[in-house]
Tab-separated table of C-alpha atoms in Angstrom:
chain	number	residue	atom	x	y	z
A	96	UNK	CA	21.014	18.386	-6.805
A	97	UNK	CA	18.456	17.267	-9.382
A	98	UNK	CA	18.001	19.484	-12.358
A	99	UNK	CA	14.347	20.367	-13.823
A	100	UNK	CA	15.256	18.050	-16.823
A	101	UNK	CA	16.092	15.052	-14.591
A	102	UNK	CA	13.060	15.509	-12.466
A	103	UNK	CA	10.663	16.040	-15.467
A	104	UNK	CA	12.338	12.499	-16.750
A	105	UNK	CA	11.408	10.849	-13.552
A	106	UNK	CA	7.616	11.629	-13.493
A	107	UNK	CA	5.191	9.059	-13.552
A	108	UNK	CA	2.299	9.211	-16.116
A	109	UNK	CA	-1.336	8.098	-16.348
A	110	UNK	CA	-2.479	6.834	-19.601
A	111	UNK	CA	-6.251	6.608	-19.815
A	112	UNK	CA	-6.947	6.153	-23.663
A	113	UNK	CA	-8.024	2.535	-23.138
A	114	UNK	CA	-10.919	3.274	-20.950
A	115	UNK	CA	-12.617	5.532	-23.408
A	116	UNK	CA	-15.609	4.715	-25.609
A	117	UNK	CA	-13.314	5.269	-28.777
A	118	UNK	CA	-11.233	2.364	-27.533
A	119	UNK	CA	-13.625	-0.186	-25.958
A	120	UNK	CA	-16.883	1.048	-27.293
A	121	UNK	CA	-19.814	3.133	-25.847
A	122	UNK	CA	-21.409	0.457	-23.747
A	123	UNK	CA	-18.163	-0.099	-21.913
A	124	UNK	CA	-16.181	3.266	-22.356
A	125	UNK	CA	-16.267	6.413	-20.894
A	126	UNK	CA	-17.736	9.326	-23.043
A	127	UNK	CA	-16.393	12.701	-22.880
A	128	UNK	CA	-19.684	13.914	-21.250
A	129	UNK	CA	-19.157	11.630	-18.538
A	130	UNK	CA	-15.626	13.284	-17.722
A	131	UNK	CA	-16.883	16.768	-18.347
A	132	UNK	CA	-19.569	16.339	-15.657
A	133	UNK	CA	-16.693	15.379	-13.285
A	134	UNK	CA	-14.545	18.151	-14.490
A	135	UNK	CA	-17.327	20.509	-13.406
A	136	UNK	CA	-17.335	19.336	-9.908
A	137	UNK	CA	-13.370	19.021	-9.621
A	138	UNK	CA	-12.707	22.851	-8.725
A	139	UNK	CA	-15.291	22.632	-5.744
A	140	UNK	CA	-13.810	19.371	-4.469
A	141	UNK	CA	-10.372	20.479	-4.832
A	142	UNK	CA	-11.044	23.682	-2.906
A	143	UNK	CA	-12.726	21.389	-0.172
A	144	UNK	CA	-9.727	19.163	0.035
A	145	UNK	CA	-7.406	22.259	0.165
A	146	UNK	CA	-9.441	23.865	2.994
A	147	UNK	CA	-9.598	20.411	4.929
A	148	UNK	CA	-5.790	20.291	4.560
A	149	UNK	CA	-5.248	23.942	5.730
A	150	UNK	CA	-7.364	23.280	8.835
A	151	UNK	CA	-5.266	20.128	9.811
A	152	UNK	CA	-7.926	17.475	8.695
A	153	UNK	CA	-5.791	15.920	6.112
A	154	UNK	CA	-2.489	15.538	7.874
A	155	UNK	CA	-1.250	12.739	5.702
A	156	UNK	CA	-1.023	15.422	2.738
A	157	UNK	CA	1.832	17.225	4.706
A	158	UNK	CA	4.059	14.090	5.697
A	159	UNK	CA	6.503	14.871	2.686
A	160	UNK	CA	7.388	18.061	4.574
A	161	UNK	CA	8.161	16.982	7.987
A	162	UNK	CA	11.895	17.513	8.073
A	163	UNK	CA	12.321	17.337	11.787
A	164	UNK	CA	10.705	13.953	11.798
A	165	UNK	CA	12.882	12.865	9.013
A	166	UNK	CA	15.835	13.979	10.772
A	167	UNK	CA	15.168	12.218	13.942
A	168	UNK	CA	14.527	9.004	11.849
A	169	UNK	CA	17.881	9.398	10.207
A	170	UNK	CA	19.691	10.083	13.207
A	171	UNK	CA	18.163	6.937	15.049
A	172	UNK	CA	19.245	4.836	11.932
A	173	UNK	CA	22.828	6.033	11.950
A	174	UNK	CA	23.038	5.535	15.494
A	175	UNK	CA	22.308	1.934	15.077
A	176	UNK	CA	24.469	1.182	12.056
A	177	UNK	CA	26.616	-2.111	12.608
A	178	UNK	CA	24.608	-3.062	15.925
A	179	UNK	CA	22.021	-5.263	14.546
A	180	UNK	CA	21.539	-8.121	11.920
A	181	UNK	CA	17.705	-8.288	11.779
A	182	UNK	CA	15.115	-5.586	12.115
A	183	UNK	CA	11.653	-7.086	12.985
A	184	UNK	CA	8.504	-4.840	12.588
A	185	UNK	CA	5.722	-5.934	14.665
A	186	UNK	CA	2.459	-4.470	12.925
A	187	UNK	CA	-0.426	-5.267	11.106
A	188	UNK	CA	-2.446	-3.742	8.195
A	189	UNK	CA	-1.222	-0.014	7.684
A	190	UNK	CA	1.610	-0.437	10.227
A	191	UNK	CA	3.008	-3.151	7.721
A	192	UNK	CA	1.756	-2.777	4.080
A	193	UNK	CA	3.349	0.312	3.361
A	194	UNK	CA	6.994	-0.663	4.512
A	195	UNK	CA	6.547	-3.854	2.724
A	196	UNK	CA	5.441	-2.273	-0.440
A	197	UNK	CA	8.218	0.234	-0.485
A	198	UNK	CA	11.046	-2.195	0.618
A	199	UNK	CA	9.958	-4.467	-2.152
A	200	UNK	CA	10.170	-1.969	-4.846
A	201	UNK	CA	13.370	-0.232	-3.830
A	202	UNK	CA	15.552	-2.900	-2.101
A	203	UNK	CA	17.572	-5.672	-3.734
A	204	UNK	CA	14.849	-8.438	-4.804
A	205	UNK	CA	16.656	-10.933	-2.558
A	206	UNK	CA	17.747	-8.466	0.211
A	207	UNK	CA	17.616	-10.873	3.009
A	208	UNK	CA	19.726	-13.506	1.351
A	209	UNK	CA	22.766	-11.081	0.567
A	210	UNK	CA	25.843	-11.306	2.373
A	211	UNK	CA	26.309	-8.747	5.369
A	212	UNK	CA	28.533	-6.875	3.254
A	213	UNK	CA	26.353	-6.409	0.322
A	214	UNK	CA	23.247	-5.215	2.090
A	215	UNK	CA	22.573	-1.819	2.862
A	216	UNK	CA	21.501	-2.674	6.453
A	217	UNK	CA	20.179	-5.432	8.657
A	218	UNK	CA	17.657	-8.011	7.263
A	219	UNK	CA	14.094	-6.943	7.636
A	220	UNK	CA	11.117	-9.050	8.739
A	221	UNK	CA	7.523	-7.716	8.654
A	222	UNK	CA	5.449	-9.765	10.815
A	223	UNK	CA	1.953	-8.866	9.782
A	224	UNK	CA	-0.018	-11.991	11.129
A	225	UNK	CA	-0.312	-14.257	14.484
A	226	UNK	CA	0.380	-17.409	12.652
A	227	UNK	CA	2.058	-19.204	15.578
A	228	UNK	CA	4.014	-21.590	13.215
A	229	UNK	CA	5.427	-18.694	11.056
A	230	UNK	CA	6.298	-16.396	14.112
A	231	UNK	CA	7.796	-19.204	16.115
A	232	UNK	CA	9.890	-20.248	13.182
A	233	UNK	CA	11.141	-16.830	13.003
A	234	UNK	CA	11.903	-16.610	16.897
A	235	UNK	CA	13.644	-19.963	16.404
A	236	UNK	CA	16.028	-18.279	13.775
A	237	UNK	CA	16.707	-14.812	15.321
A	238	UNK	CA	19.800	-14.182	17.419
A	239	UNK	CA	17.822	-11.797	19.878
A	240	UNK	CA	21.084	-10.085	20.913
A	241	UNK	CA	21.406	-8.794	17.278
A	242	UNK	CA	17.824	-8.272	16.358
A	243	UNK	CA	16.030	-4.799	16.801
A	244	UNK	CA	12.151	-4.972	17.221
A	245	UNK	CA	9.948	-2.145	16.108
A	246	UNK	CA	6.507	-2.401	17.438
A	247	UNK	CA	3.825	-0.130	15.789
A	248	UNK	CA	0.356	0.402	17.091
A	249	UNK	CA	-1.341	3.695	17.478
A	250	UNK	CA	-3.812	2.694	20.266
A	251	UNK	CA	-1.530	-0.025	21.666
A	252	UNK	CA	-4.573	-2.151	21.948
A	253	UNK	CA	-4.092	-3.902	18.600
A	254	UNK	CA	-4.443	-7.612	19.918
A	255	UNK	CA	-2.191	-9.032	17.061
A	256	UNK	CA	0.507	-6.557	17.577
A	257	UNK	CA	0.503	-6.536	21.194
A	258	UNK	CA	0.811	-10.511	21.266
A	259	UNK	CA	3.667	-10.303	19.251
A	260	UNK	CA	5.178	-7.680	21.494
A	261	UNK	CA	4.694	-9.595	24.324
A	262	UNK	CA	6.408	-12.502	23.187
A	263	UNK	CA	9.271	-10.762	21.504
A	264	UNK	CA	9.969	-8.765	24.886
A	265	UNK	CA	9.888	-11.846	26.900
A	266	UNK	CA	12.481	-13.464	24.572
A	267	UNK	CA	14.776	-10.178	24.719
A	268	UNK	CA	14.502	-10.154	28.626
A	269	UNK	CA	15.332	-13.794	28.925
A	270	UNK	CA	18.202	-13.206	26.578
A	271	UNK	CA	19.657	-9.742	27.421
A	272	UNK	CA	17.931	-8.948	30.939
A	273	UNK	CA	15.245	-6.620	32.073
A	274	UNK	CA	17.394	-3.412	31.711
A	275	UNK	CA	19.380	-3.970	28.577
A	276	UNK	CA	16.600	-5.450	26.501
A	277	UNK	CA	14.936	-1.948	26.096
A	278	UNK	CA	18.045	-1.207	23.637
A	279	UNK	CA	16.558	-3.627	21.012
A	280	UNK	CA	13.107	-2.168	21.307
A	281	UNK	CA	11.548	0.788	19.510
A	282	UNK	CA	7.866	1.768	19.894
A	283	UNK	CA	5.879	3.812	17.464
A	284	UNK	CA	2.593	4.930	18.852
A	285	UNK	CA	0.390	7.816	19.809
A	286	UNK	CA	2.069	10.858	20.820
A	287	UNK	CA	0.450	10.988	24.208
A	288	UNK	CA	-2.608	8.587	24.534
A	289	UNK	CA	-2.979	4.600	24.340
A	290	UNK	CA	-1.912	1.856	26.147
A	291	UNK	CA	1.691	1.408	24.498
A	292	UNK	CA	2.886	4.987	25.499
A	293	UNK	CA	2.971	4.448	29.098
A	294	UNK	CA	4.750	0.908	28.550
A	295	UNK	CA	7.197	2.332	26.425
A	296	UNK	CA	8.173	5.184	29.167
A	297	UNK	CA	7.949	2.574	31.867
A	298	UNK	CA	10.214	0.095	29.944
A	299	UNK	CA	12.573	3.047	28.632
A	300	UNK	CA	11.954	2.532	24.923
A	301	UNK	CA	12.989	4.736	22.218
A	302	UNK	CA	9.738	5.861	20.591
A	303	UNK	CA	8.383	7.671	17.511
A	304	UNK	CA	4.869	9.173	17.145
A	305	UNK	CA	2.113	8.146	14.748
A	306	UNK	CA	0.889	11.395	13.693
A	307	UNK	CA	-2.161	12.731	14.845
A	308	UNK	CA	-5.140	12.046	12.566
A	309	UNK	CA	-3.184	9.916	10.096
A	310	UNK	CA	-4.850	6.382	9.659
A	311	UNK	CA	-2.416	3.535	9.306
A	312	UNK	CA	-3.228	3.077	5.507
A	313	UNK	CA	-2.053	6.648	4.945
A	314	UNK	CA	1.022	6.355	7.189
A	315	UNK	CA	3.958	5.171	4.905
A	316	UNK	CA	5.310	8.635	4.919
A	317	UNK	CA	5.612	8.787	8.609
A	318	UNK	CA	7.971	7.127	10.910
A	319	UNK	CA	5.655	3.985	10.730
A	320	UNK	CA	7.188	3.535	7.161
A	321	UNK	CA	10.432	5.767	7.347
A	322	UNK	CA	12.112	4.266	10.184
A	323	UNK	CA	12.333	0.581	9.005
A	324	UNK	CA	13.013	1.673	5.618
A	325	UNK	CA	15.813	4.051	6.737
A	326	UNK	CA	17.420	1.325	8.968
A	327	UNK	CA	17.461	-1.148	6.106
A	328	UNK	CA	18.915	1.482	3.480
A	329	UNK	CA	16.115	2.818	1.539
A	330	UNK	CA	16.567	6.547	0.584
A	331	UNK	CA	13.765	8.131	2.537
A	332	UNK	CA	14.587	11.653	1.246
A	333	UNK	CA	14.067	10.617	-2.178
A	334	UNK	CA	10.951	8.632	-1.547
A	335	UNK	CA	9.411	12.025	0.104
A	336	UNK	CA	10.800	14.246	-2.552
A	337	UNK	CA	8.778	12.053	-5.040
A	338	UNK	CA	5.629	12.399	-2.899
A	339	UNK	CA	6.270	16.117	-2.730
A	340	UNK	CA	6.553	16.254	-6.517
A	341	UNK	CA	3.187	14.324	-6.874
A	342	UNK	CA	1.528	16.577	-4.189
A	343	UNK	CA	2.235	19.732	-6.712
A	344	UNK	CA	0.238	17.797	-9.389
A	345	UNK	CA	-2.403	16.930	-6.847
A	346	UNK	CA	-3.026	20.605	-6.139
A	347	UNK	CA	-4.196	21.238	-9.777
A	348	UNK	CA	-8.067	21.881	-9.759
A	349	UNK	CA	-8.329	20.817	-13.398
A	350	UNK	CA	-9.472	17.292	-13.784
A	351	UNK	CA	-7.533	16.413	-16.792
A	352	UNK	CA	-4.299	18.040	-15.377
A	353	UNK	CA	-4.508	15.984	-12.095
A	354	UNK	CA	-3.627	12.296	-12.353
A	355	UNK	CA	-4.955	11.438	-8.847
A	356	UNK	CA	-8.253	12.987	-9.619
A	357	UNK	CA	-8.562	11.786	-13.037
A	358	UNK	CA	-7.607	8.316	-11.659
A	359	UNK	CA	-10.306	8.540	-8.999
A	360	UNK	CA	-12.807	9.805	-11.563
A	361	UNK	CA	-12.441	6.877	-13.848
A	362	UNK	CA	-12.545	4.327	-11.087
A	363	UNK	CA	-15.801	5.709	-9.510
A	364	UNK	CA	-17.490	6.378	-13.007
A	365	UNK	CA	-16.982	2.711	-13.711
A	366	UNK	CA	-18.259	1.724	-10.208
A	367	UNK	CA	-21.292	3.548	-10.932
A	368	UNK	CA	-21.554	1.748	-14.338
A	369	UNK	CA	-21.682	-1.790	-12.554
A	370	UNK	CA	-17.934	-2.306	-12.665
A	371	UNK	CA	-17.402	-2.580	-9.005
A	372	UNK	CA	-14.088	-4.667	-9.235
A	373	UNK	CA	-10.729	-2.713	-9.332
A	374	UNK	CA	-7.835	-4.879	-10.501
A	375	UNK	CA	-4.255	-3.714	-10.271
A	376	UNK	CA	-1.677	-5.398	-12.182
A	377	UNK	CA	2.012	-4.342	-11.761
A	378	UNK	CA	4.223	-5.493	-14.709
A	379	UNK	CA	7.168	-5.562	-12.414
A	380	UNK	CA	8.005	-8.046	-9.658
A	381	UNK	CA	9.290	-4.935	-7.583
A	382	UNK	CA	5.879	-3.450	-7.723
A	383	UNK	CA	3.803	-6.675	-6.731
A	384	UNK	CA	3.424	-5.332	-2.972
A	385	UNK	CA	2.003	-1.931	-4.110
A	386	UNK	CA	-0.875	-3.852	-5.311
A	387	UNK	CA	-1.078	-5.317	-1.984
A	388	UNK	CA	-0.930	-1.970	-0.222
A	389	UNK	CA	-3.607	-0.297	-2.538
A	390	UNK	CA	-5.862	-3.105	-1.653
A	391	UNK	CA	-5.993	-2.168	1.825
A	392	UNK	CA	-6.200	1.736	0.959
A	393	UNK	CA	-8.919	1.253	-1.423
A	394	UNK	CA	-11.167	-1.369	0.539
A	395	UNK	CA	-10.638	0.346	4.009
A	396	UNK	CA	-11.386	3.863	2.833
A	397	UNK	CA	-14.124	3.337	0.483
A	398	UNK	CA	-16.185	0.078	1.624
A	399	UNK	CA	-18.777	2.032	3.840
A	400	UNK	CA	-22.300	2.141	4.860
A	401	UNK	CA	-23.636	5.152	3.178
A	402	UNK	CA	-26.919	7.088	4.114
A	403	UNK	CA	-29.202	7.979	1.282
A	404	UNK	CA	-32.094	9.924	2.805
A	405	UNK	CA	-33.794	7.442	5.456
A	406	UNK	CA	-32.274	4.342	4.296
A	407	UNK	CA	-28.838	2.860	4.311
A	408	UNK	CA	-26.790	1.355	1.531
A	409	UNK	CA	-23.728	-0.572	1.270
A	410	UNK	CA	-21.080	0.854	-1.055
A	411	UNK	CA	-17.433	0.488	-2.307
A	412	UNK	CA	-15.453	-0.744	-4.976
A	413	UNK	CA	-13.541	-4.175	-4.383
A	414	UNK	CA	-9.747	-4.041	-5.161
A	415	UNK	CA	-8.166	-7.098	-6.523
A	416	UNK	CA	-4.298	-7.500	-6.821
A	417	UNK	CA	-2.578	-9.299	-9.651
A	418	UNK	CA	0.771	-9.568	-10.958
A	419	UNK	CA	2.036	-9.447	-14.788
A	420	UNK	CA	2.957	-11.700	-16.189
A	421	UNK	CA	2.206	-14.267	-13.677
A	422	UNK	CA	-1.499	-13.837	-13.617
A	423	UNK	CA	-1.738	-13.675	-17.385
A	424	UNK	CA	-1.650	-17.474	-16.811
A	425	UNK	CA	-4.145	-17.698	-14.093
A	426	UNK	CA	-6.640	-14.744	-14.163
A	427	UNK	CA	-6.716	-13.127	-17.660
A	428	UNK	CA	-9.012	-16.017	-19.130
A	429	UNK	CA	-11.512	-14.678	-16.443
A	430	UNK	CA	-10.680	-11.093	-17.198
A	431	UNK	CA	-11.338	-11.383	-20.914
A	432	UNK	CA	-14.394	-13.734	-20.832
A	433	UNK	CA	-15.732	-13.657	-17.598
A	434	UNK	CA	-18.183	-10.755	-16.282
A	435	UNK	CA	-17.167	-7.456	-17.643
A	436	UNK	CA	-17.551	-5.892	-14.184
A	437	UNK	CA	-13.988	-4.702	-14.027
A	438	UNK	CA	-11.750	-1.835	-14.433
A	439	UNK	CA	-7.864	-2.419	-14.811
A	440	UNK	CA	-4.835	-0.447	-13.694
A	441	UNK	CA	-1.736	-1.770	-15.167
A	442	UNK	CA	1.735	-0.619	-13.661
A	443	UNK	CA	4.460	-0.469	-16.471
A	444	UNK	CA	8.206	0.253	-16.050
A	445	UNK	CA	10.275	1.808	-18.541
A	446	UNK	CA	13.689	1.036	-17.544
A	447	UNK	CA	14.314	-1.858	-15.104
A	448	UNK	CA	17.991	-0.831	-14.350
A	449	UNK	CA	19.369	-4.061	-15.940
A	450	UNK	CA	18.947	-5.663	-19.198
A	451	UNK	CA	18.996	-9.549	-20.017
A	452	UNK	CA	19.673	-10.763	-23.566
A	453	UNK	CA	18.000	-13.612	-24.664
A	454	UNK	CA	20.435	-16.025	-26.345
A	455	UNK	CA	19.985	-17.123	-30.040
A	456	UNK	CA	19.499	-20.643	-30.231
A	457	UNK	CA	17.082	-23.379	-32.065
A	458	UNK	CA	16.510	-20.877	-34.934
A	459	UNK	CA	14.920	-23.927	-36.823
A	460	UNK	CA	12.161	-24.458	-33.996
A	461	UNK	CA	9.465	-21.842	-34.774
A	462	UNK	CA	8.174	-21.786	-31.115
A	463	UNK	CA	11.512	-21.017	-29.677
A	464	UNK	CA	13.975	-19.486	-32.016
A	465	UNK	CA	12.145	-16.083	-32.551
A	466	UNK	CA	13.046	-15.172	-29.033
A	467	UNK	CA	16.567	-15.185	-29.650
A	468	UNK	CA	18.345	-11.632	-30.146
A	469	UNK	CA	15.554	-10.013	-27.984
A	470	UNK	CA	15.737	-9.094	-24.233
A	471	UNK	CA	13.713	-10.193	-21.125
A	472	UNK	CA	12.963	-6.669	-20.772
A	473	UNK	CA	11.268	-6.511	-24.400
A	474	UNK	CA	9.308	-9.661	-23.248
A	475	UNK	CA	7.910	-7.939	-20.171
A	476	UNK	CA	6.957	-4.874	-22.160
A	477	UNK	CA	5.461	-6.964	-24.948
A	478	UNK	CA	3.354	-9.005	-22.300
A	479	UNK	CA	2.131	-5.698	-20.732
A	480	UNK	CA	1.049	-4.164	-23.993
A	481	UNK	CA	-0.422	-7.384	-25.220
A	482	UNK	CA	-2.530	-7.613	-22.026
A	483	UNK	CA	-3.939	-4.066	-22.723
A	484	UNK	CA	-4.607	-4.831	-26.271
A	485	UNK	CA	-6.454	-8.178	-25.226
A	486	UNK	CA	-8.524	-6.317	-22.772
A	487	UNK	CA	-9.358	-3.575	-25.174
A	488	UNK	CA	-10.392	-6.359	-27.821
A	489	UNK	CA	-12.773	-7.622	-25.170
A	490	UNK	CA	-14.073	-4.214	-24.221
A	491	UNK	CA	-12.565	-4.077	-20.900
A	492	UNK	CA	-11.390	-0.672	-19.750
A	493	UNK	CA	-7.873	-0.320	-18.519
A	494	UNK	CA	-5.518	2.342	-17.655
A	495	UNK	CA	-1.807	2.387	-17.274
A	496	UNK	CA	0.429	4.045	-14.616
A	497	UNK	CA	3.862	4.263	-16.274
A	498	UNK	CA	7.065	4.534	-14.016
A	499	UNK	CA	10.220	5.715	-15.860
A	500	UNK	CA	12.101	3.443	-13.484
A	501	UNK	CA	11.230	1.859	-9.965
A	502	UNK	CA	13.189	3.943	-7.415
A	503	UNK	CA	12.395	5.818	-4.368
A	504	UNK	CA	11.437	8.964	-6.229
A	505	UNK	CA	9.019	7.294	-8.462
A	506	UNK	CA	7.358	4.997	-5.983
A	507	UNK	CA	6.964	8.220	-3.735
A	508	UNK	CA	4.717	9.637	-6.304
A	509	UNK	CA	2.836	6.520	-6.913
A	510	UNK	CA	1.902	5.841	-3.404
A	511	UNK	CA	0.968	9.587	-2.834
A	512	UNK	CA	-1.081	9.927	-6.041
A	513	UNK	CA	-3.059	6.678	-4.820
A	514	UNK	CA	-3.432	8.426	-1.323
A	515	UNK	CA	-4.960	11.507	-2.768
A	516	UNK	CA	-6.917	9.384	-5.566
A	517	UNK	CA	-8.641	7.967	-2.486
A	518	UNK	CA	-9.811	11.384	-0.806
A	519	UNK	CA	-11.104	12.399	-4.176
A	520	UNK	CA	-12.984	9.133	-4.599
A	521	UNK	CA	-14.338	9.608	-1.216
A	522	UNK	CA	-15.841	13.020	-2.009
A	523	UNK	CA	-17.339	11.697	-5.411
A	524	UNK	CA	-18.995	8.716	-3.207
A	525	UNK	CA	-20.087	11.339	-0.251
A	526	UNK	CA	-18.603	9.084	2.218
A	527	UNK	CA	-15.939	9.325	5.025
A	528	UNK	CA	-12.674	7.919	3.421
A	529	UNK	CA	-10.584	8.090	6.572
A	530	UNK	CA	-12.553	5.901	9.204
A	531	UNK	CA	-13.146	2.231	9.283
A	532	UNK	CA	-16.107	1.436	11.570
A	533	UNK	CA	-16.541	-2.219	9.810
A	534	UNK	CA	-13.337	-3.226	11.487
A	535	UNK	CA	-14.516	-2.539	14.867
A	536	UNK	CA	-16.961	-5.513	15.465
A	537	UNK	CA	-14.436	-8.095	14.601
A	538	UNK	CA	-11.879	-6.392	17.252
A	539	UNK	CA	-14.556	-6.224	19.899
A	540	UNK	CA	-15.301	-10.084	19.304
A	541	UNK	CA	-11.729	-11.092	19.398
A	542	UNK	CA	-11.373	-8.829	22.733
A	543	UNK	CA	-14.403	-10.820	24.145
A	544	UNK	CA	-13.096	-14.298	23.181
A	545	UNK	CA	-9.655	-13.581	24.545
A	546	UNK	CA	-11.070	-12.530	27.941
A	547	UNK	CA	-10.491	-8.727	27.984
A	548	UNK	CA	-12.293	-7.104	30.680
A	549	UNK	CA	-15.415	-5.222	29.878
A	550	UNK	CA	-16.204	-7.565	26.958
A	551	UNK	CA	-18.283	-10.149	28.755
A	552	UNK	CA	-21.793	-9.316	27.116
A	553	UNK	CA	-19.990	-9.643	23.665
A	554	UNK	CA	-18.797	-12.961	24.744
A	555	UNK	CA	-22.289	-14.080	25.613
A	556	UNK	CA	-23.632	-12.989	22.349
A	557	UNK	CA	-21.035	-14.929	20.530
A	558	UNK	CA	-21.525	-18.043	22.516
A	559	UNK	CA	-25.117	-17.767	21.872
A	560	UNK	CA	-24.620	-18.043	18.161
A	561	UNK	CA	-26.020	-21.740	17.173
A	562	UNK	CA	-23.984	-24.320	15.151
A	563	UNK	CA	-26.131	-27.230	14.177
A	564	UNK	CA	-24.078	-30.535	13.486
A	565	UNK	CA	-26.750	-31.090	10.753
A	566	UNK	CA	-24.915	-28.650	8.689
A	567	UNK	CA	-21.481	-29.689	9.105
A	568	UNK	CA	-20.289	-32.359	6.718
C-alpha cells in the first residue's frame, strides 16, 4: 500500500506564475484583483457543484469509486487472457479519445510492435474514423479468430460506429459462424435504451453499461475506457486512485487551493480578455494524446450558444493541441510573434523513467560539442523551460502542469482535474457544459444522406443547397 509520503511525491502541480502581471506585464497578465473576484465566487460555485453531485447530476465525479464496475471489468479481462492477439475498439469521439490518451501515456511507446511475450496483453487498435482505406487495411491484417471487438455507442445510432460494427460483425460471422462470433464481440452501450442494447441481447454479446448521465467526453473512467485499457495491461486501479486523489483536491472551496478551479479561472479570465485560444503543449511524447482528448473536452463542453437577455451570443475558447519539442519548430514562431490571443498550458515531466546520456564527441565544434556529458532528459527539460521563458519574454501568458512521472496514478489525476476544470469553467461562463446540441445538425444531415427513415425532409433541404460551377475552380 502506498504511504502518505509516496502519494505526496506523486501529486501533480499547477504553476501559474507565468500568467501573472508581474511576469508578462499588466496588459497581458492577470492582476491579483482579477483572481480575487473569482475567489469570491468560488465558494458558491463549489457548493453548487457539490449539490449537483449529491443529486446525481454530475455522475462522472463518482466514477473513481465504482468498485463493482471495476471488478466486473477486471474479471472480464482476466477471463480473456491468452485468447486474443488484438483488441479493436469501434467508437468515435469520447468513446475513443480517452482510451487513446491513457494507453499512449501508460503503455510502452511502441506497444503494438512488441513481441507477444513482452506485451502486457493483445495489440490495441482504436478505430475512430470511417476512412475506407484505413479501416479496410486493418481488416486485411487481422486474424478475426484472434481478434476481440469492443463496440461503444450509448445510443446505438452513431452512424460511424455502427457502420464499423456491421462490417466487423459480418467478417466475424464469415470466419467463425453465426453462433460462435459472439465470443469475439463486446458491446458498451446504454443500460436499457438505444438501438444497440436489443442487438446485443439478440446476438448474445457480453455487455457493459455507459453510465447514465455521463457524456462520452467524461467517460474515460467508466467501462468505456477501463475495459480496453485493462485488456491491454494498463493498471486501471491506479488510474482511478489518481483520479480519487485529485477529487479530494477538487472539493476544496478556496480558489487558490484548488488546481482545477484555478486552472479554469485562468482560462476563462483570459478568454474574457480577448485571448480565446487555449494551447496545450505536452513536453512528453507519452502525453501527446492527452492534448487531443483535452481538445474534445474543452471544445464540445464550452463552445455554445449562450442567451444574453433577448439575444444569443456564440461563446467558447478554442482548444489547440501542440507537442513539445516538435512544435517549437513549427508553431512557436506564431505563438511568440503572431497575435497575442492565446493562453498556453505546458505539461512537464520530472522523471521519464529512463535516462539517455549524450556521448561526448566533437568538443572542438561549438555547435555540437556542448551537448556531450548531458542527457536527453536534460535537453527536454531545458526545451520546456526555454519555451516558457520565451513566451514570457513575448508577454504570452502560460501555466505549467508538472507530473512527477507519467504513470496511471498521475495521468488519472491530470484527466480528472481537466474534467472538473471544465465543470467550473461552464459555471463561470453560465452555460451547460454537458450537452452538445451543435453536433446534432451534422448527425441529422448524415442520416438523411444515408437514407435513414424519417429524415426525408432534411434530405430535401440538403439537396436544395445551390452550388454554382461559376465558383468552382
